[in-house]
Each structure stands twice: as structure tokens, then as C-alpha cells.
Amino acid sequence: MHIQHDETDLRLSVASRHDVAEGVVALELRDAAGEALPAWSAGAHIDLNLAPGMTRQYSLCGDPADRSTWRIGVLLEKQGRGGSRFVHDKLEEGCLIAARGPRNHFVLDPAASYVFIAGGIGITPILPMVAAAADQGAEWELHYGGRTLETMAFRDQLSQGEHAARVHLYPQDTSGLLDLKAILGTPRGDTLVYCCGPEPLLRAVEQQCEEWPAGALRVERFAAVDQGTPVREEAFEVMLAASGITLTVPPGRSILEVVNDAGVEVDSSCAEGICGTCETAVLDGEIDHRDSLLSPDERAANDVMFICVSRAACPRITIDL
């Protein structure tokens, strides 16, 4: 598992706000005290504590070399849970906001060549990846789909730059869906595929990459994948090695809930297995991984788990808390 950056609790101010597409606003965020922001790398995201009980994750989509400013892009989800509506309606220039991060479970690994695929607001983590690949001198291509050209954020930045020939835009109303068979139909041994977007796109890309070398595809999801019935539906024990206590996790409760009730504080955010905040080292026992972050190889390693959703696949496990 990739080691994430050390996370920091921050107080940020909204330095600027711009509409970058129909329904998408970009915010430039600065440290409220004028300090340099923590370092980050392409693929990282941060938590914004928008209101009590309303913490949301947003990908950083600016320049990692600029330690003075972070940029995020936020799509207004009219049928969402209220986070994007809060950003669009409430966060104006000068507003202060609590944040935590950065965190990266979508790391851009070295490769000779990359295929980047983005759907809608999924372009945000891909933007700094494209810049990093160009800086590395790697071969790369970007395939970016959206409902219409007007809804595709940062399209001008991508299509008018020096690398515009490598960027392919697919507004669905005029170009149809991305032709994934043409893009991914021939596996390439020296190429990594990075994809972020809505679930139907991710599933289609996963299917198209089944013949690619193991580990070639990396995806980041906006929502948790249904993991089905737990391997073990009955209660199990979890030993907290650092705390020296053993707790019982009953059916219907998460390890995170039980640990917090016991007074052991664990940082958490999404409670869905998609943000990575509650990543915990596993010292002993078999895990029923129920997150939407780990790759098959990372699951098989059995050395970390996300305790907001994952459970024991045996009567007793030991974790490093």
C-alpha cells in the first residue's frame, strides 16, 4: 500500500472563486495565516469540514510546486447530500474553512507511458497527473468525456496548451461515449492507465482492461462499491495492540464505531471506505476488505485495512491501535 502524506489540520481561506464549467466552481485556497501549505503530489485529495457533520473530500487540481495555493473543482450535485450545494452557495472569497490533508491513495507511479481517462468532474485528480507526466518526459494521452462541452471543467486549459494534441475531448451530445475499445483494446506492457469518473465509466474501463497486465489500471471512485454480504456475519474480536485492549465487534457495527466508543480516537471522514482516512495497520488475522480503495494485490497483502467498513474474516484480528 502506498504510504500517504502526513496529514495536517488546517484553517484555509478562499482566495478566489471562478466558474470553470456549467455547474462547476473552482476555489483557490490559502492558509489563513499565510503559511506555506503542506506538500502534495498528483492524485492527492483533502477533506473540507464544511459544517458540523458535513466533511467532504475534494481532489487537488492545481500545481504541486505552488505551496501558496491549493485549487479544487466542485461539481454541483443537485441530488447529492448537500456538500456541493454548500460550496456553491456559501463559500465566497474570504470565507474561512477547516481542512485536513493532503492524502493520496491515487498515486502516479513511474511509467514510460500513460493513458488517462476522465469522466466529468473526474478530471480534477487527472489534471496534475497530466502535468507530471509531461514534466517526466513520458508518453501520455488524455481521453476526457462529459455530457456537453459546456459541462467539461478546465477544457480550455487542456485543449489550448502546448500538449493539446494529446488531449481528446468527448462531449456526449456531439461525440457520443468514449470509445474504450479503441482506446484500451490493445494492451501495452509499459503503460499505466489512470481513470476517475462516475461508476459506469469505471466499470467499463475495468472490463476493457481485463487483458492488460496485472496492476496496469488505477482507478479512483466517488462512491463506494457494493461489497455484498460480509464473509463473517457473526461477532468477532479485535485486539488493539498499542492500547492493550480487546473489543468485541457485533454484527451491524463497524470496528471504527466500537473503537471510538472504547475511547480510542481514530481519524475518520467518509465512513464508506473511499477516503482512506481511517487506514490502520493489521498485525494478525484475515481481513474481509470492504473498501473501494485497495487493489487486489494490496488486499492480498493483508497488512492494512479501513476500519470504517472492513471486517474480520476470522474470529479474532489484531490491529495497530
mmCIF file of C-alpha atoms in Angstrom:
data_model
loop_
_atom_site.group_PDB
_atom_site.id
_atom_site.type_symbol
_atom_site.label_atom_id
_atom_site.label_comp_id
_atom_site.label_asym_id
_atom_site.label_seq_id
_atom_site.Cartn_x
_atom_site.Cartn_y
_atom_site.Cartn_z
ATOM 1 C CA MET A 1 0.000 0.000 0.000
ATOM 2 C CA HIS A 2 1.308 3.447 -0.830
ATOM 3 C CA ILE A 3 2.176 5.458 2.246
ATOM 4 C CA GLN A 4 0.118 8.627 2.394
ATOM 5 C CA HIS A 5 1.487 12.034 3.248
ATOM 6 C CA ASP A 6 1.441 13.101 6.883
ATOM 7 C CA GLU A 7 -1.864 14.848 7.328
ATOM 8 C CA THR A 8 -2.303 18.298 8.806
ATOM 9 C CA ASP A 9 -5.288 20.112 10.301
ATOM 10 C CA LEU A 10 -5.535 23.471 8.587
ATOM 11 C CA ARG A 11 -7.513 26.681 8.566
ATOM 12 C CA LEU A 12 -7.909 27.851 4.982
ATOM 13 C CA SER A 13 -9.319 30.935 3.358
ATOM 14 C CA VAL A 14 -10.981 31.147 -0.041
ATOM 15 C CA ALA A 15 -8.604 33.311 -2.064
ATOM 16 C CA SER A 16 -10.628 33.232 -5.271
ATOM 17 C CA ARG A 17 -13.625 31.582 -6.858
ATOM 18 C CA HIS A 18 -14.341 31.051 -10.555
ATOM 19 C CA ASP A 19 -16.951 29.241 -12.619
ATOM 20 C CA VAL A 20 -14.956 26.834 -14.795
ATOM 21 C CA ALA A 21 -17.846 24.994 -16.456
ATOM 22 C CA GLU A 22 -21.595 24.731 -16.278
ATOM 23 C CA GLY A 23 -22.253 23.624 -12.691
ATOM 24 C CA VAL A 24 -18.567 23.546 -11.675
ATOM 25 C CA VAL A 25 -16.814 26.099 -9.481
ATOM 26 C CA ALA A 26 -13.055 26.233 -8.836
ATOM 27 C CA LEU A 27 -11.801 27.519 -5.489
ATOM 28 C CA GLU A 28 -8.277 28.730 -4.773
ATOM 29 C CA LEU A 29 -7.483 28.084 -1.115
ATOM 30 C CA ARG A 30 -4.692 29.607 1.003
ATOM 31 C CA ASP A 31 -3.519 29.090 4.550
ATOM 32 C CA ALA A 32 -5.437 31.605 6.670
ATOM 33 C CA ALA A 33 -2.237 32.620 8.479
ATOM 34 C CA GLY A 34 -0.237 32.978 5.270
ATOM 35 C CA GLU A 35 1.949 29.919 5.877
ATOM 36 C CA ALA A 36 3.129 27.558 3.143
ATOM 37 C CA LEU A 37 0.686 24.727 2.550
ATOM 38 C CA PRO A 38 1.748 21.085 3.017
ATOM 39 C CA ALA A 39 3.418 19.381 0.071
ATOM 40 C CA TRP A 40 1.288 17.111 -2.109
ATOM 41 C CA SER A 41 1.591 15.016 -5.241
ATOM 42 C CA ALA A 42 -0.680 14.322 -8.204
ATOM 43 C CA GLY A 43 -3.737 12.304 -7.183
ATOM 44 C CA ALA A 44 -4.000 13.743 -3.661
ATOM 45 C CA HIS A 45 -7.183 14.999 -2.047
ATOM 46 C CA ILE A 46 -8.140 16.949 1.050
ATOM 47 C CA ASP A 47 -11.047 16.928 3.483
ATOM 48 C CA LEU A 48 -13.078 20.086 3.886
ATOM 49 C CA ASN A 49 -15.127 20.363 7.087
ATOM 50 C CA LEU A 50 -17.950 22.378 5.592
ATOM 51 C CA ALA A 51 -20.283 22.264 8.595
ATOM 52 C CA PRO A 52 -20.838 20.050 11.646
ATOM 53 C CA GLY A 53 -21.318 16.522 10.331
ATOM 54 C CA MET A 54 -20.531 17.601 6.753
ATOM 55 C CA THR A 55 -16.998 16.638 5.726
ATOM 56 C CA ARG A 56 -16.313 16.122 2.045
ATOM 57 C CA GLN A 57 -13.256 15.074 0.014
ATOM 58 C CA TYR A 58 -12.003 17.069 -2.996
ATOM 59 C CA SER A 59 -9.087 16.323 -5.298
ATOM 60 C CA LEU A 60 -6.322 18.889 -5.578
ATOM 61 C CA CYS A 61 -6.087 20.010 -9.190
ATOM 62 C CA GLY A 62 -3.558 22.835 -9.182
ATOM 63 C CA ASP A 63 0.242 22.870 -9.318
ATOM 64 C CA PRO A 64 2.018 20.832 -6.600
ATOM 65 C CA ALA A 65 5.006 23.172 -6.884
ATOM 66 C CA ASP A 66 2.875 26.103 -5.704
ATOM 67 C CA ARG A 67 2.886 25.840 -1.894
ATOM 68 C CA SER A 68 0.911 29.080 -1.518
ATOM 69 C CA THR A 69 -2.354 27.894 -3.063
ATOM 70 C CA TRP A 70 -4.475 24.783 -3.405
ATOM 71 C CA ARG A 71 -7.124 24.517 -6.109
ATOM 72 C CA ILE A 72 -10.200 22.303 -6.078
ATOM 73 C CA GLY A 73 -13.065 21.940 -8.528
ATOM 74 C CA VAL A 74 -16.554 21.197 -7.200
ATOM 75 C CA LEU A 75 -19.489 19.956 -9.270
ATOM 76 C CA LEU A 76 -22.944 20.948 -8.032
ATOM 77 C CA GLU A 77 -24.701 17.650 -7.295
ATOM 78 C CA LYS A 78 -28.355 18.645 -7.241
ATOM 79 C CA GLN A 79 -29.380 15.242 -5.866
ATOM 80 C CA GLY A 80 -26.353 14.948 -3.560
ATOM 81 C CA ARG A 81 -26.032 15.050 0.225
ATOM 82 C CA GLY A 82 -25.613 18.817 0.478
ATOM 83 C CA GLY A 83 -21.838 19.283 0.431
ATOM 84 C CA SER A 84 -21.544 20.609 -3.096
ATOM 85 C CA ARG A 85 -24.595 22.819 -2.582
ATOM 86 C CA PHE A 86 -22.886 24.329 0.485
ATOM 87 C CA VAL A 87 -19.714 25.027 -1.521
ATOM 88 C CA HIS A 88 -21.622 26.624 -4.378
ATOM 89 C CA ASP A 89 -23.983 28.669 -2.194
ATOM 90 C CA LYS A 90 -21.828 29.577 0.813
ATOM 91 C CA LEU A 91 -18.107 29.629 0.017
ATOM 92 C CA GLU A 92 -17.209 33.040 -1.313
ATOM 93 C CA GLU A 93 -13.875 34.864 -1.390
ATOM 94 C CA GLY A 94 -12.649 35.491 2.144
ATOM 95 C CA CYS A 95 -14.558 32.629 3.751
ATOM 96 C CA LEU A 96 -12.658 30.509 6.265
ATOM 97 C CA ILE A 97 -12.866 26.722 6.185
ATOM 98 C CA ALA A 98 -11.359 23.902 8.237
ATOM 99 C CA ALA A 99 -9.426 21.309 6.245
ATOM 100 C CA ARG A 100 -7.354 18.199 6.745
ATOM 101 C CA GLY A 101 -4.826 16.530 4.475
ATOM 102 C CA PRO A 102 -3.441 16.029 1.973
ATOM 103 C CA ARG A 103 -3.981 12.294 1.490
ATOM 104 C CA ASN A 104 -3.100 10.220 -1.573
ATOM 105 C CA HIS A 105 -4.395 6.775 -2.484
ATOM 106 C CA PHE A 106 -4.280 7.528 -6.218
ATOM 107 C CA VAL A 107 -0.526 7.905 -6.632
ATOM 108 C CA LEU A 108 1.008 8.473 -10.067
ATOM 109 C CA ASP A 109 3.627 5.733 -10.300
ATOM 110 C CA PRO A 110 6.554 5.984 -12.741
ATOM 111 C CA ALA A 111 5.915 4.607 -16.222
ATOM 112 C CA ALA A 112 7.150 5.045 -19.759
ATOM 113 C CA SER A 113 3.626 5.781 -20.961
ATOM 114 C CA TYR A 114 0.212 6.682 -19.551
ATOM 115 C CA VAL A 115 -3.394 6.576 -20.683
ATOM 116 C CA PHE A 116 -5.526 8.981 -18.650
ATOM 117 C CA ILE A 117 -9.319 8.641 -18.770
ATOM 118 C CA ALA A 118 -11.634 11.123 -17.060
ATOM 119 C CA GLY A 119 -15.387 11.424 -16.876
ATOM 120 C CA GLY A 120 -16.981 14.696 -15.770
ATOM 121 C CA ILE A 121 -15.556 16.097 -12.535
ATOM 122 C CA GLY A 122 -13.182 13.112 -12.518
ATOM 123 C CA ILE A 123 -10.853 15.366 -14.468
ATOM 124 C CA THR A 124 -9.720 17.038 -11.222
ATOM 125 C CA PRO A 125 -7.170 14.447 -9.985
ATOM 126 C CA ILE A 126 -6.099 13.782 -13.577
ATOM 127 C CA LEU A 127 -5.071 17.408 -14.265
ATOM 128 C CA PRO A 128 -1.865 17.365 -12.157
ATOM 129 C CA MET A 129 -1.123 13.836 -13.388
ATOM 130 C CA VAL A 130 -1.064 15.055 -16.974
ATOM 131 C CA ALA A 131 1.315 17.856 -15.997
ATOM 132 C CA ALA A 132 3.543 15.456 -14.064
ATOM 133 C CA ALA A 133 3.711 13.000 -16.965
ATOM 134 C CA ALA A 134 4.671 15.825 -19.319
ATOM 135 C CA ASP A 135 7.367 17.015 -16.894
ATOM 136 C CA GLN A 136 8.772 13.479 -16.698
ATOM 137 C CA GLY A 137 9.045 13.269 -20.487
ATOM 138 C CA ALA A 138 6.707 10.268 -20.558
ATOM 139 C CA GLU A 139 4.382 9.437 -23.404
ATOM 140 C CA TRP A 140 0.770 10.133 -22.473
ATOM 141 C CA GLU A 141 -2.710 10.689 -23.810
ATOM 142 C CA LEU A 142 -5.865 12.017 -22.153
ATOM 143 C CA HIS A 143 -9.402 10.980 -23.020
ATOM 144 C CA TYR A 144 -11.946 13.222 -21.293
ATOM 145 C CA GLY A 145 -15.703 12.748 -21.574
ATOM 146 C CA GLY A 146 -18.617 14.873 -20.384
ATOM 147 C CA ARG A 147 -22.307 15.465 -21.042
ATOM 148 C CA THR A 148 -21.663 18.573 -23.126
ATOM 149 C CA LEU A 149 -18.638 20.715 -23.876
ATOM 150 C CA GLU A 150 -20.046 23.393 -21.567
ATOM 151 C CA THR A 151 -20.054 20.995 -18.583
ATOM 152 C CA MET A 152 -16.406 19.924 -19.009
ATOM 153 C CA ALA A 153 -14.293 21.785 -16.456
ATOM 154 C CA PHE A 154 -10.802 23.036 -17.376
ATOM 155 C CA ARG A 155 -11.328 22.096 -21.033
ATOM 156 C CA ASP A 156 -9.705 25.332 -22.246
ATOM 157 C CA GLN A 157 -6.635 24.753 -20.089
ATOM 158 C CA LEU A 158 -6.265 21.283 -21.599
ATOM 159 C CA SER A 159 -7.195 21.887 -25.237
ATOM 160 C CA GLN A 160 -5.239 25.114 -25.766
ATOM 161 C CA GLY A 161 -1.947 24.220 -24.104
ATOM 162 C CA GLU A 162 1.286 23.044 -25.677
ATOM 163 C CA HIS A 163 0.169 19.423 -25.315
ATOM 164 C CA ALA A 164 -3.276 19.912 -26.862
ATOM 165 C CA ALA A 165 -2.657 17.212 -29.480
ATOM 166 C CA ARG A 166 -2.527 14.601 -26.709
ATOM 167 C CA VAL A 167 -5.917 15.666 -25.319
ATOM 168 C CA HIS A 168 -9.122 14.161 -26.719
ATOM 169 C CA LEU A 169 -12.463 15.640 -25.643
ATOM 170 C CA TYR A 170 -15.695 13.646 -25.955
ATOM 171 C CA PRO A 171 -18.814 15.742 -25.287
ATOM 172 C CA GLN A 172 -21.519 13.090 -25.276
ATOM 173 C CA ASP A 173 -24.141 15.218 -27.022
ATOM 174 C CA THR A 174 -21.977 15.589 -30.138
ATOM 175 C CA SER A 175 -19.354 12.815 -29.945
ATOM 176 C CA GLY A 176 -21.093 10.040 -28.035
ATOM 177 C CA LEU A 177 -19.461 7.993 -25.270
ATOM 178 C CA LEU A 178 -15.736 7.360 -25.062
ATOM 179 C CA ASP A 179 -14.718 4.544 -27.423
ATOM 180 C CA LEU A 180 -12.976 2.455 -24.775
ATOM 181 C CA LYS A 181 -12.359 -0.437 -27.132
ATOM 182 C CA ALA A 182 -10.383 1.848 -29.443
ATOM 183 C CA ILE A 183 -8.552 3.439 -26.510
ATOM 184 C CA LEU A 184 -7.798 0.297 -24.499
ATOM 185 C CA GLY A 185 -8.373 -2.580 -26.908
ATOM 186 C CA THR A 186 -4.645 -3.336 -27.314
ATOM 187 C CA PRO A 187 -2.821 -3.966 -24.014
ATOM 188 C CA ARG A 188 0.535 -2.212 -23.645
ATOM 189 C CA GLY A 189 3.191 -3.631 -21.378
ATOM 190 C CA ASP A 190 4.898 -0.344 -20.481
ATOM 191 C CA THR A 191 1.738 1.713 -19.901
ATOM 192 C CA LEU A 192 -0.306 2.578 -16.828
ATOM 193 C CA VAL A 193 -3.990 3.505 -17.119
ATOM 194 C CA TYR A 194 -5.441 6.058 -14.692
ATOM 195 C CA CYS A 195 -9.195 6.609 -14.598
ATOM 196 C CA CYS A 196 -11.522 8.738 -12.474
ATOM 197 C CA GLY A 197 -15.192 9.393 -13.077
ATOM 198 C CA PRO A 198 -18.686 8.025 -12.485
ATOM 199 C CA GLU A 199 -19.142 4.368 -11.642
ATOM 200 C CA PRO A 200 -20.429 3.209 -15.070
ATOM 201 C CA LEU A 201 -17.256 4.568 -16.700
ATOM 202 C CA LEU A 202 -15.007 2.914 -14.110
ATOM 203 C CA ARG A 203 -16.700 -0.456 -14.541
ATOM 204 C CA ALA A 204 -16.444 -0.222 -18.316
ATOM 205 C CA VAL A 205 -12.741 0.649 -18.097
ATOM 206 C CA GLU A 206 -12.131 -2.205 -15.657
ATOM 207 C CA GLN A 207 -13.809 -4.614 -18.055
ATOM 208 C CA GLN A 208 -11.813 -3.311 -21.012
ATOM 209 C CA CYS A 209 -8.546 -3.665 -19.056
ATOM 210 C CA GLU A 210 -9.076 -7.303 -18.058
ATOM 211 C CA GLU A 211 -6.499 -8.398 -20.635
ATOM 212 C CA TRP A 212 -3.947 -5.776 -19.604
ATOM 213 C CA PRO A 213 -1.025 -6.707 -17.336
ATOM 214 C CA ALA A 214 -1.925 -7.030 -13.644
ATOM 215 C CA GLY A 215 -1.697 -3.676 -11.875
ATOM 216 C CA ALA A 216 -1.809 -1.601 -15.063
ATOM 217 C CA LEU A 217 -5.145 0.022 -14.177
ATOM 218 C CA ARG A 218 -5.550 2.515 -11.326
ATOM 219 C CA VAL A 219 -8.980 3.999 -10.544
ATOM 220 C CA GLU A 220 -10.401 6.481 -8.058
ATOM 221 C CA ARG A 221 -14.066 6.307 -7.122
ATOM 222 C CA PHE A 222 -16.526 8.964 -5.974
ATOM 223 C CA ALA A 223 -18.808 6.432 -4.289
ATOM 224 C CA ALA A 224 -18.410 3.109 -2.510
ATOM 225 C CA VAL A 225 -18.843 -0.151 -4.400
ATOM 226 C CA ASP A 226 -21.355 -2.644 -3.015
ATOM 227 C CA GLN A 227 -19.217 -5.378 -1.438
ATOM 228 C CA GLY A 228 -22.075 -7.819 -0.855
ATOM 229 C CA THR A 229 -22.581 -9.904 2.286
ATOM 230 C CA PRO A 230 -19.733 -9.907 4.821
ATOM 231 C CA VAL A 231 -17.545 -13.007 4.896
ATOM 232 C CA ARG A 232 -18.268 -13.312 8.620
ATOM 233 C CA GLU A 233 -21.671 -12.083 9.763
ATOM 234 C CA GLU A 234 -21.264 -13.000 13.435
ATOM 235 C CA ALA A 235 -19.377 -11.045 16.083
ATOM 236 C CA PHE A 236 -15.575 -11.063 16.178
ATOM 237 C CA GLU A 237 -12.832 -9.801 18.472
ATOM 238 C CA VAL A 238 -10.350 -7.073 17.632
ATOM 239 C CA MET A 239 -7.222 -6.676 19.742
ATOM 240 C CA LEU A 240 -5.748 -3.180 19.830
ATOM 241 C CA ALA A 241 -2.027 -3.886 20.140
ATOM 242 C CA ALA A 242 -0.896 -0.394 21.150
ATOM 243 C CA SER A 243 -3.760 0.123 23.620
ATOM 244 C CA GLY A 244 -3.621 -3.371 25.117
ATOM 245 C CA ILE A 245 -7.372 -3.937 24.983
ATOM 246 C CA THR A 246 -9.588 -6.424 23.195
ATOM 247 C CA LEU A 247 -13.033 -5.428 21.958
ATOM 248 C CA THR A 248 -15.978 -7.331 20.545
ATOM 249 C CA VAL A 249 -17.436 -6.078 17.269
ATOM 250 C CA PRO A 250 -21.059 -7.217 16.950
ATOM 251 C CA PRO A 251 -22.977 -7.640 13.700
ATOM 252 C CA GLY A 252 -24.177 -4.349 12.280
ATOM 253 C CA ARG A 253 -21.447 -2.224 13.884
ATOM 254 C CA SER A 254 -18.101 -1.182 12.427
ATOM 255 C CA ILE A 255 -14.705 -1.577 14.051
ATOM 256 C CA LEU A 256 -14.429 2.211 13.930
ATOM 257 C CA GLU A 257 -17.617 2.681 15.945
ATOM 258 C CA VAL A 258 -16.591 0.134 18.578
ATOM 259 C CA VAL A 259 -13.065 1.536 18.881
ATOM 260 C CA ASN A 260 -14.348 5.102 19.241
ATOM 261 C CA ASP A 261 -16.850 4.000 21.899
ATOM 262 C CA ALA A 262 -13.924 2.495 23.827
ATOM 263 C CA GLY A 263 -12.226 5.897 23.922
ATOM 264 C CA VAL A 264 -9.548 5.185 21.314
ATOM 265 C CA GLU A 265 -9.560 8.139 18.944
ATOM 266 C CA VAL A 266 -9.205 7.341 15.236
ATOM 267 C CA ASP A 267 -9.398 9.959 12.500
ATOM 268 C CA SER A 268 -12.191 9.210 10.054
ATOM 269 C CA SER A 269 -14.223 11.017 7.448
ATOM 270 C CA CYS A 270 -16.342 9.275 4.821
ATOM 271 C CA ALA A 271 -17.393 6.109 6.755
ATOM 272 C CA GLU A 272 -17.764 4.477 3.322
ATOM 273 C CA GLY A 273 -14.294 3.127 2.582
ATOM 274 C CA ILE A 274 -13.448 5.658 -0.118
ATOM 275 C CA CYS A 275 -11.389 8.435 1.512
ATOM 276 C CA GLY A 276 -8.639 6.451 3.285
ATOM 277 C CA THR A 277 -8.619 8.499 6.497
ATOM 278 C CA CYS A 278 -9.043 5.543 8.868
ATOM 279 C CA GLU A 279 -6.309 3.371 7.321
ATOM 280 C CA THR A 280 -5.000 1.051 10.061
ATOM 281 C CA ALA A 281 -2.139 -1.455 10.067
ATOM 282 C CA VAL A 282 -3.085 -5.119 10.505
ATOM 283 C CA LEU A 283 -0.736 -7.194 12.668
ATOM 284 C CA ASP A 284 -2.560 -10.540 12.702
ATOM 285 C CA GLY A 285 -5.673 -12.197 11.295
ATOM 286 C CA GLU A 286 -7.512 -12.357 7.996
ATOM 287 C CA ILE A 287 -9.416 -9.307 6.787
ATOM 288 C CA ASP A 288 -12.679 -9.043 4.877
ATOM 289 C CA HIS A 289 -11.740 -5.965 2.838
ATOM 290 C CA ARG A 290 -14.886 -3.981 2.090
ATOM 291 C CA ASP A 291 -13.360 -0.696 0.954
ATOM 292 C CA SER A 292 -13.256 0.780 -2.548
ATOM 293 C CA LEU A 293 -9.568 1.757 -2.406
ATOM 294 C CA LEU A 294 -7.273 -1.260 -2.250
ATOM 295 C CA SER A 295 -6.198 -3.148 -5.347
ATOM 296 C CA PRO A 296 -6.413 -6.975 -5.398
ATOM 297 C CA ASP A 297 -2.674 -7.209 -4.645
ATOM 298 C CA GLU A 298 -2.994 -4.754 -1.758
ATOM 299 C CA ARG A 299 -5.901 -6.747 -0.343
ATOM 300 C CA ALA A 300 -3.900 -9.956 -0.608
ATOM 301 C CA ALA A 301 -1.028 -8.384 1.356
ATOM 302 C CA ASN A 302 -3.416 -8.203 4.352
ATOM 303 C CA ASP A 303 -1.300 -5.542 6.091
ATOM 304 C CA VAL A 304 -3.745 -2.598 6.214
ATOM 305 C CA MET A 305 -7.488 -2.158 6.485
ATOM 306 C CA PHE A 306 -10.036 0.661 6.558
ATOM 307 C CA ILE A 307 -11.886 0.117 9.789
ATOM 308 C CA CYS A 308 -14.959 2.174 8.860
ATOM 309 C CA VAL A 309 -16.165 -0.663 6.604
ATOM 310 C CA SER A 310 -13.779 -3.635 6.578
ATOM 311 C CA ARG A 311 -14.270 -6.518 8.992
ATOM 312 C CA ALA A 312 -12.591 -9.679 10.226
ATOM 313 C CA ALA A 313 -12.764 -12.842 8.147
ATOM 314 C CA CYS A 314 -11.802 -14.873 11.226
ATOM 315 C CA PRO A 315 -12.793 -14.920 14.934
ATOM 316 C CA ARG A 316 -10.009 -12.524 16.071
ATOM 317 C CA ILE A 317 -7.742 -9.933 14.484
ATOM 318 C CA THR A 318 -5.002 -7.671 15.841
ATOM 319 C CA ILE A 319 -4.571 -4.111 14.615
ATOM 320 C CA ASP A 320 -2.090 -1.367 15.415
ATOM 321 C CA LEU A 321 -4.168 0.978 17.559
#
